mmCIF file of C-alpha atoms in Angstrom:
data_model
loop_
_atom_site.group_PDB
_atom_site.id
_atom_site.type_symbol
_atom_site.label_atom_id
_atom_site.label_comp_id
_atom_site.label_asym_id
_atom_site.label_seq_id
_atom_site.Cartn_x
_atom_site.Cartn_y
_atom_site.Cartn_z
ATOM 1 C CA MET A 1 -36.076 106.061 -170.349
ATOM 2 C CA ASN A 2 -33.424 104.441 -168.169
ATOM 3 C CA LEU A 3 -34.524 100.967 -167.085
ATOM 4 C CA ARG A 4 -31.541 100.686 -164.774
ATOM 5 C CA HIS A 5 -33.542 102.741 -162.293
ATOM 6 C CA LEU A 6 -36.315 100.159 -161.933
ATOM 7 C CA THR A 7 -36.086 97.716 -159.062
ATOM 8 C CA LEU A 8 -36.945 94.062 -158.591
ATOM 9 C CA HIS A 9 -39.317 95.163 -155.834
ATOM 10 C CA GLN A 10 -41.239 97.329 -158.301
ATOM 11 C CA LEU A 11 -41.374 94.494 -160.843
ATOM 12 C CA ARG A 12 -42.666 92.100 -158.201
ATOM 13 C CA ILE A 13 -45.424 94.542 -157.256
ATOM 14 C CA PHE A 14 -46.327 95.215 -160.876
ATOM 15 C CA HIS A 15 -46.407 91.477 -161.641
ATOM 16 C CA ALA A 16 -48.798 90.915 -158.721
ATOM 17 C CA VAL A 17 -51.158 93.662 -159.936
ATOM 18 C CA ALA A 18 -51.083 92.225 -163.463
ATOM 19 C CA GLU A 19 -51.798 88.694 -162.158
ATOM 20 C CA HIS A 20 -54.638 89.720 -159.828
ATOM 21 C CA ASN A 21 -55.952 92.377 -162.204
ATOM 22 C CA SER A 22 -56.550 94.478 -159.114
ATOM 23 C CA PHE A 23 -54.510 96.906 -157.013
ATOM 24 C CA ALA A 24 -56.448 95.984 -153.868
ATOM 25 C CA ARG A 25 -56.020 92.201 -154.237
ATOM 26 C CA ALA A 26 -52.338 92.592 -155.110
ATOM 27 C CA ALA A 27 -51.782 94.771 -152.035
ATOM 28 C CA GLU A 28 -53.486 92.145 -149.870
ATOM 29 C CA ALA A 29 -51.414 89.316 -151.385
ATOM 30 C CA LEU A 30 -48.155 91.216 -150.853
ATOM 31 C CA HIS A 31 -49.153 92.528 -147.404
ATOM 32 C CA LEU A 32 -48.675 96.134 -148.540
ATOM 33 C CA SER A 33 -50.906 99.136 -148.071
ATOM 34 C CA PRO A 34 -52.727 100.211 -151.266
ATOM 35 C CA PRO A 35 -51.075 103.673 -151.259
ATOM 36 C CA THR A 36 -47.599 102.133 -151.021
ATOM 37 C CA LEU A 37 -48.346 99.732 -153.847
ATOM 38 C CA SER A 38 -49.837 102.454 -156.064
ATOM 39 C CA LEU A 39 -46.801 104.663 -155.514
ATOM 40 C CA GLN A 40 -44.424 101.895 -156.589
ATOM 41 C CA VAL A 41 -46.435 101.236 -159.756
ATOM 42 C CA LYS A 42 -46.523 104.967 -160.512
ATOM 43 C CA GLN A 43 -42.740 105.254 -160.111
ATOM 44 C CA LEU A 44 -42.253 102.213 -162.349
ATOM 45 C CA SER A 45 -44.526 103.770 -164.974
ATOM 46 C CA GLU A 46 -42.485 106.969 -164.854
ATOM 47 C CA THR A 47 -39.285 104.985 -165.312
ATOM 48 C CA VAL A 48 -40.744 103.159 -168.305
ATOM 49 C CA GLY A 49 -42.069 106.436 -169.658
ATOM 50 C CA GLN A 50 -45.500 105.031 -170.534
ATOM 51 C CA PRO A 51 -48.694 104.181 -168.635
ATOM 52 C CA LEU A 52 -48.871 100.527 -167.628
ATOM 53 C CA PHE A 53 -52.565 100.300 -166.782
ATOM 54 C CA GLU A 54 -55.757 101.946 -167.940
ATOM 55 C CA GLN A 55 -59.010 102.004 -166.027
ATOM 56 C CA LEU A 56 -62.375 101.469 -167.684
ATOM 57 C CA GLY A 57 -65.186 101.710 -165.185
ATOM 58 C CA LYS A 58 -64.138 99.753 -162.120
ATOM 59 C CA LYS A 59 -61.765 97.449 -163.991
ATOM 60 C CA ILE A 60 -58.107 97.932 -164.878
ATOM 61 C CA TYR A 61 -56.430 96.661 -168.024
ATOM 62 C CA LEU A 62 -52.813 96.406 -169.131
ATOM 63 C CA THR A 63 -51.738 98.880 -171.772
ATOM 64 C CA PRO A 64 -49.529 97.654 -174.643
ATOM 65 C CA ALA A 65 -46.489 98.778 -172.617
ATOM 66 C CA GLY A 66 -47.932 97.010 -169.570
ATOM 67 C CA LYS A 67 -48.385 93.746 -171.470
ATOM 68 C CA THR A 68 -44.770 93.899 -172.675
ATOM 69 C CA LEU A 69 -43.508 94.602 -169.163
ATOM 70 C CA ALA A 70 -45.726 91.859 -167.698
ATOM 71 C CA GLU A 71 -44.176 89.295 -170.031
ATOM 72 C CA ALA A 72 -40.668 90.467 -169.150
ATOM 73 C CA SER A 73 -41.372 90.528 -165.405
ATOM 74 C CA GLY A 74 -42.717 86.982 -165.646
ATOM 75 C CA ASP A 75 -39.485 85.886 -167.332
ATOM 76 C CA ILE A 76 -37.437 87.610 -164.646
ATOM 77 C CA GLN A 77 -39.461 86.008 -161.839
ATOM 78 C CA LEU A 78 -39.040 82.588 -163.451
ATOM 79 C CA ARG A 79 -35.285 83.112 -163.689
ATOM 80 C CA LEU A 80 -35.096 84.198 -160.053
ATOM 81 C CA ASP A 81 -37.062 81.107 -159.003
ATOM 82 C CA ARG A 82 -34.633 78.958 -160.969
ATOM 83 C CA LEU A 83 -31.701 80.737 -159.347
ATOM 84 C CA SER A 84 -33.185 80.010 -155.935
ATOM 85 C CA GLU A 85 -33.587 76.357 -156.876
ATOM 86 C CA ASP A 86 -30.010 76.138 -158.143
ATOM 87 C CA LEU A 87 -28.629 77.669 -154.954
ATOM 88 C CA SER A 88 -30.779 75.365 -152.843
ATOM 89 C CA ALA A 89 -29.535 72.373 -154.828
ATOM 90 C CA LEU A 90 -25.968 73.323 -153.952
ATOM 91 C CA GLN A 91 -26.963 73.064 -150.293
ATOM 92 C CA GLY A 92 -28.665 69.700 -150.804
ATOM 93 C CA ILE A 93 -32.321 68.896 -150.273
ATOM 94 C CA GLU A 94 -32.309 70.173 -146.685
ATOM 95 C CA ARG A 95 -33.080 73.635 -148.028
ATOM 96 C CA GLY A 96 -35.493 74.835 -150.659
ATOM 97 C CA SER A 97 -39.230 74.757 -151.269
ATOM 98 C CA LEU A 98 -41.892 72.390 -152.538
ATOM 99 C CA LYS A 99 -45.185 73.428 -154.138
ATOM 100 C CA LEU A 100 -47.641 70.548 -154.277
ATOM 101 C CA ALA A 101 -51.154 70.402 -155.775
ATOM 102 C CA ILE A 102 -53.270 67.350 -154.990
ATOM 103 C CA LEU A 103 -56.711 66.077 -155.920
ATOM 104 C CA THR A 104 -59.361 66.361 -153.200
ATOM 105 C CA THR A 105 -59.575 62.587 -152.787
ATOM 106 C CA VAL A 106 -55.814 62.304 -152.278
ATOM 107 C CA LYS A 107 -56.018 64.383 -149.091
ATOM 108 C CA TYR A 108 -56.725 61.138 -147.220
ATOM 109 C CA THR A 109 -53.349 59.616 -148.124
ATOM 110 C CA VAL A 110 -50.726 62.042 -149.452
ATOM 111 C CA PRO A 111 -50.649 64.452 -146.459
ATOM 112 C CA LYS A 112 -49.501 61.531 -144.288
ATOM 113 C CA LEU A 113 -46.630 60.913 -146.704
ATOM 114 C CA LEU A 114 -45.902 64.620 -146.783
ATOM 115 C CA GLY A 115 -45.812 64.719 -142.992
ATOM 116 C CA GLY A 116 -43.139 62.031 -142.908
ATOM 117 C CA PHE A 117 -41.163 63.815 -145.599
ATOM 118 C CA CYS A 118 -41.274 67.131 -143.718
ATOM 119 C CA ALA A 119 -40.189 65.419 -140.507
ATOM 120 C CA ALA A 120 -37.198 63.956 -142.344
ATOM 121 C CA HIS A 121 -36.404 67.279 -144.072
ATOM 122 C CA PRO A 122 -37.513 70.072 -141.688
ATOM 123 C CA GLY A 123 -35.605 72.758 -143.605
ATOM 124 C CA ILE A 124 -37.849 72.523 -146.667
ATOM 125 C CA ASP A 125 -40.708 75.011 -147.008
ATOM 126 C CA VAL A 126 -43.851 73.241 -148.237
ATOM 127 C CA ALA A 127 -47.036 74.658 -149.741
ATOM 128 C CA MET A 128 -49.933 72.362 -150.645
ATOM 129 C CA VAL A 129 -53.101 73.156 -152.571
ATOM 130 C CA VAL A 130 -56.100 70.792 -152.495
ATOM 131 C CA GLY A 131 -58.618 71.055 -155.345
ATOM 132 C CA ASN A 132 -60.867 69.210 -157.744
ATOM 133 C CA ARG A 133 -59.712 67.986 -161.133
ATOM 134 C CA GLU A 134 -60.635 71.207 -162.918
ATOM 135 C CA ASN A 135 -58.633 73.261 -160.403
ATOM 136 C CA LEU A 136 -55.580 71.049 -160.800
ATOM 137 C CA LEU A 137 -55.707 71.071 -164.589
ATOM 138 C CA GLN A 138 -55.829 74.865 -164.589
ATOM 139 C CA ARG A 139 -52.877 75.104 -162.214
ATOM 140 C CA LEU A 140 -50.991 72.520 -164.277
ATOM 141 C CA ALA A 141 -51.601 74.458 -167.487
ATOM 142 C CA ASN A 142 -50.266 77.596 -165.772
ATOM 143 C CA ASN A 143 -47.251 75.764 -164.281
ATOM 144 C CA GLN A 144 -48.100 77.032 -160.787
ATOM 145 C CA ASP A 145 -46.686 74.118 -158.776
ATOM 146 C CA ASP A 146 -43.831 71.612 -158.713
ATOM 147 C CA LEU A 147 -45.794 68.359 -158.567
ATOM 148 C CA TYR A 148 -49.414 67.414 -159.195
ATOM 149 C CA ILE A 149 -51.074 64.291 -157.830
ATOM 150 C CA MET A 150 -54.238 63.096 -159.540
ATOM 151 C CA GLY A 151 -56.022 59.954 -160.651
ATOM 152 C CA GLN A 152 -56.153 60.360 -164.417
ATOM 153 C CA PRO A 153 -53.369 62.301 -166.176
ATOM 154 C CA PRO A 154 -54.693 64.860 -168.681
ATOM 155 C CA GLU A 155 -54.510 63.856 -172.322
ATOM 156 C CA GLN A 156 -54.750 67.412 -173.609
ATOM 157 C CA LEU A 157 -51.598 68.658 -171.834
ATOM 158 C CA ASP A 158 -47.969 67.697 -172.520
ATOM 159 C CA VAL A 159 -47.006 66.072 -169.239
ATOM 160 C CA LEU A 160 -44.993 63.256 -167.736
ATOM 161 C CA SER A 161 -46.870 61.025 -165.312
ATOM 162 C CA GLU A 162 -46.074 57.929 -163.313
ATOM 163 C CA PRO A 163 -48.389 55.815 -161.119
ATOM 164 C CA PHE A 164 -47.213 55.327 -157.552
ATOM 165 C CA ALA A 165 -50.180 53.839 -155.648
ATOM 166 C CA ASP A 166 -53.503 52.037 -156.141
ATOM 167 C CA ASN A 167 -56.808 53.834 -155.639
ATOM 168 C CA PRO A 168 -59.613 51.249 -155.302
ATOM 169 C CA LEU A 169 -63.116 52.542 -156.025
ATOM 170 C CA VAL A 170 -65.891 50.801 -154.113
ATOM 171 C CA LEU A 171 -69.676 50.956 -154.304
ATOM 172 C CA VAL A 172 -71.427 51.946 -151.085
ATOM 173 C CA ALA A 173 -75.004 52.033 -149.841
ATOM 174 C CA PRO A 174 -76.833 53.067 -146.647
ATOM 175 C CA PRO A 175 -77.065 50.286 -144.022
ATOM 176 C CA GLY A 176 -80.759 49.588 -144.656
ATOM 177 C CA HIS A 177 -80.509 49.128 -148.420
ATOM 178 C CA PRO A 178 -82.096 45.878 -149.775
ATOM 179 C CA LEU A 179 -78.855 44.850 -151.504
ATOM 180 C CA VAL A 180 -76.778 44.904 -148.311
ATOM 181 C CA GLY A 181 -75.519 41.380 -147.599
ATOM 182 C CA ARG A 182 -76.135 40.087 -151.124
ATOM 183 C CA LYS A 183 -73.199 38.313 -152.794
ATOM 184 C CA ARG A 184 -71.842 38.855 -156.298
ATOM 185 C CA ILE A 185 -74.485 41.388 -157.319
ATOM 186 C CA ALA A 186 -74.737 41.746 -161.107
ATOM 187 C CA PRO A 187 -74.149 45.308 -162.381
ATOM 188 C CA ALA A 188 -77.460 45.076 -164.295
ATOM 189 C CA ARG A 189 -79.239 44.867 -160.947
ATOM 190 C CA LEU A 190 -78.276 48.496 -160.339
ATOM 191 C CA LYS A 191 -79.745 49.991 -163.529
ATOM 192 C CA ASP A 192 -82.769 51.444 -161.673
ATOM 193 C CA GLU A 193 -80.890 52.508 -158.547
ATOM 194 C CA PRO A 194 -80.407 56.273 -157.984
ATOM 195 C CA PHE A 195 -76.748 57.333 -157.787
ATOM 196 C CA ILE A 196 -75.026 60.261 -156.098
ATOM 197 C CA LEU A 197 -72.277 61.387 -158.473
ATOM 198 C CA ARG A 198 -69.327 63.759 -158.394
ATOM 199 C CA GLU A 199 -69.268 66.764 -160.710
ATOM 200 C CA ALA A 200 -68.832 66.254 -164.463
ATOM 201 C CA GLY A 201 -65.165 65.744 -165.339
ATOM 202 C CA SER A 202 -64.331 64.024 -162.050
ATOM 203 C CA GLY A 203 -61.998 61.061 -162.530
ATOM 204 C CA THR A 204 -64.079 58.896 -160.207
ATOM 205 C CA ARG A 205 -67.249 59.715 -162.122
ATOM 206 C CA LEU A 206 -65.622 59.061 -165.509
ATOM 207 C CA THR A 207 -64.379 55.649 -164.350
ATOM 208 C CA THR A 208 -67.763 54.751 -162.852
ATOM 209 C CA GLU A 209 -69.745 55.739 -165.943
ATOM 210 C CA LYS A 210 -67.298 53.895 -168.188
ATOM 211 C CA PHE A 211 -67.706 50.686 -166.164
ATOM 212 C CA PHE A 212 -71.512 50.750 -166.250
ATOM 213 C CA ALA A 213 -71.617 51.827 -169.918
ATOM 214 C CA ALA A 214 -69.606 48.681 -170.730
ATOM 215 C CA HIS A 215 -72.492 46.734 -169.166
ATOM 216 C CA GLY A 216 -75.080 48.653 -171.171
ATOM 217 C CA ILE A 217 -76.209 50.730 -168.197
ATOM 218 C CA THR A 218 -76.748 54.481 -167.991
ATOM 219 C CA LEU A 219 -76.677 55.541 -164.358
ATOM 220 C CA LYS A 220 -79.659 57.339 -162.843
ATOM 221 C CA ASN A 221 -78.135 60.579 -161.546
ATOM 222 C CA ARG A 222 -80.205 61.596 -158.553
ATOM 223 C CA LEU A 223 -77.792 64.245 -157.292
ATOM 224 C CA GLU A 224 -74.508 65.755 -158.419
ATOM 225 C CA VAL A 225 -72.309 66.691 -155.452
ATOM 226 C CA GLY A 226 -68.936 68.404 -155.458
ATOM 227 C CA SER A 227 -67.239 66.756 -152.473
ATOM 228 C CA ASN A 228 -66.676 63.252 -151.137
ATOM 229 C CA GLU A 229 -67.790 64.254 -147.636
ATOM 230 C CA ALA A 230 -71.126 65.527 -148.928
ATOM 231 C CA ILE A 231 -71.615 62.375 -151.006
ATOM 232 C CA LYS A 232 -71.011 60.160 -147.982
ATOM 233 C CA GLN A 233 -73.566 62.063 -145.904
ATOM 234 C CA THR A 234 -76.083 61.950 -148.756
ATOM 235 C CA VAL A 235 -75.718 58.182 -149.188
ATOM 236 C CA ALA A 236 -75.919 57.645 -145.423
ATOM 237 C CA GLY A 237 -79.182 59.592 -145.525
ATOM 238 C CA GLY A 238 -80.647 57.014 -147.912
ATOM 239 C CA LEU A 239 -80.797 59.109 -151.095
ATOM 240 C CA GLY A 240 -78.847 56.723 -153.308
ATOM 241 C CA LEU A 241 -75.717 54.692 -153.992
ATOM 242 C CA ALA A 242 -72.253 56.044 -154.756
ATOM 243 C CA VAL A 243 -68.850 54.966 -155.975
ATOM 244 C CA LEU A 244 -66.012 56.426 -153.912
ATOM 245 C CA SER A 245 -62.355 55.834 -153.250
ATOM 246 C CA GLY A 246 -61.894 53.209 -150.564
ATOM 247 C CA HIS A 247 -59.306 55.474 -148.929
ATOM 248 C CA THR A 248 -62.062 57.972 -148.067
ATOM 249 C CA LEU A 249 -64.374 55.439 -146.388
ATOM 250 C CA THR A 250 -62.379 53.865 -143.557
ATOM 251 C CA ALA A 251 -64.245 55.567 -140.707
ATOM 252 C CA GLU A 252 -67.749 55.313 -142.183
ATOM 253 C CA LEU A 253 -67.418 51.597 -142.982
ATOM 254 C CA ALA A 254 -65.983 50.842 -139.541
ATOM 255 C CA LEU A 255 -68.836 52.693 -137.811
ATOM 256 C CA GLY A 256 -71.481 51.073 -140.008
ATOM 257 C CA GLU A 257 -72.692 54.417 -141.387
ATOM 258 C CA LEU A 258 -72.113 53.067 -144.905
ATOM 259 C CA VAL A 259 -71.903 49.525 -146.272
ATOM 260 C CA GLN A 260 -69.781 48.302 -149.168
ATOM 261 C CA LEU A 261 -71.803 46.341 -151.708
ATOM 262 C CA ASP A 262 -70.406 43.162 -153.260
ATOM 263 C CA VAL A 263 -70.891 44.010 -156.947
ATOM 264 C CA LYS A 264 -69.227 41.993 -159.713
ATOM 265 C CA GLY A 265 -66.285 43.922 -161.148
ATOM 266 C CA PHE A 266 -65.721 45.978 -157.998
ATOM 267 C CA PRO A 267 -63.545 47.373 -156.651
ATOM 268 C CA LEU A 268 -62.487 49.327 -159.735
ATOM 269 C CA ILE A 269 -58.739 49.786 -159.490
ATOM 270 C CA ARG A 270 -57.431 53.186 -160.481
ATOM 271 C CA ARG A 271 -53.951 54.546 -159.813
ATOM 272 C CA TRP A 272 -52.674 57.720 -158.246
ATOM 273 C CA HIS A 273 -50.225 59.492 -160.564
ATOM 274 C CA VAL A 274 -47.568 62.081 -159.885
ATOM 275 C CA VAL A 275 -47.644 64.508 -162.801
ATOM 276 C CA VAL A 276 -45.259 67.227 -164.003
ATOM 277 C CA PRO A 277 -45.209 69.336 -167.172
ATOM 278 C CA ARG A 278 -42.863 67.801 -169.726
ATOM 279 C CA GLY A 279 -39.511 69.575 -169.642
ATOM 280 C CA LYS A 280 -40.046 71.078 -166.185
ATOM 281 C CA ARG A 281 -36.842 71.209 -164.185
ATOM 282 C CA LEU A 282 -37.617 69.986 -160.680
ATOM 283 C CA SER A 283 -35.933 71.483 -157.642
ATOM 284 C CA ALA A 284 -33.945 69.191 -155.379
ATOM 285 C CA ALA A 285 -36.784 69.283 -152.831
ATOM 286 C CA ALA A 286 -39.432 68.407 -155.423
ATOM 287 C CA GLN A 287 -37.345 65.579 -156.829
ATOM 288 C CA ALA A 288 -36.769 64.244 -153.306
ATOM 289 C CA PHE A 289 -40.499 64.217 -152.514
ATOM 290 C CA ARG A 290 -41.260 62.556 -155.833
ATOM 291 C CA GLU A 291 -38.870 59.746 -154.905
ATOM 292 C CA TRP A 292 -40.369 59.644 -151.378
ATOM 293 C CA LEU A 293 -43.788 58.839 -152.865
ATOM 294 C CA PHE A 294 -42.422 55.683 -154.460
ATOM 295 C CA THR A 295 -40.392 54.473 -151.483
ATOM 296 C CA HIS A 296 -42.878 55.207 -148.653
ATOM 297 C CA ARG A 297 -46.246 54.450 -150.273
#
């Protein structure tokens, strides 16, 4: 076995197969034909001198040698990424890349900030993923991105977080609701009202339930919906009330499709946080965008 004969290209291909747990999906991700990819993995296996995968039914699994190589290839890829960041840093922030993961609700505000940042630094390659809280927590745990923007930093992960902007949560109703136009509505008045809620684990839902629980109220969950857009349409259709970020409601409130209720204690003020794993070394581009959030909010 002479590992000097293996190539970084082969390791990259092998790492993709191990990550996707599929030759076909890895080939698609790398824009390679399946035969070309399979040949590279076969040659790498011959260099190692042991099989790297075994197939049981339609699924493939790493062999003990494959697991060892997967760990090593991950270390090598991490070191190459760090090398790229170091070289980019020597050229200043006008080169490099930024991987950003943001909460679904933040898509109404952060992309505008990102647009200004990209205009000021056109040489930076940017990738942005938009997902719900569960998606972001999984990506954060796997260290898949540079920066994460969410409402409530996770307590179960070792991270550094800093608030950079307010996120007011408001209570909305359809235009014909009996409470529209009432002033200083007591929270207790809403105990029998049906609510349209985000999925369990959503930061907005957790904050809403905490507020009403403090007033001795358990919300009547009429529907559980996984997106803000669907919630807005459902409320506009007269199926219930909802608590949503004020940033998501500008158009609907202006057009009169939804009405903000004047409930005591609202709006609930949450904060947007920029989150990174503790100890993560940020690239020059990521550090620059982090600072941009605080100076251009």
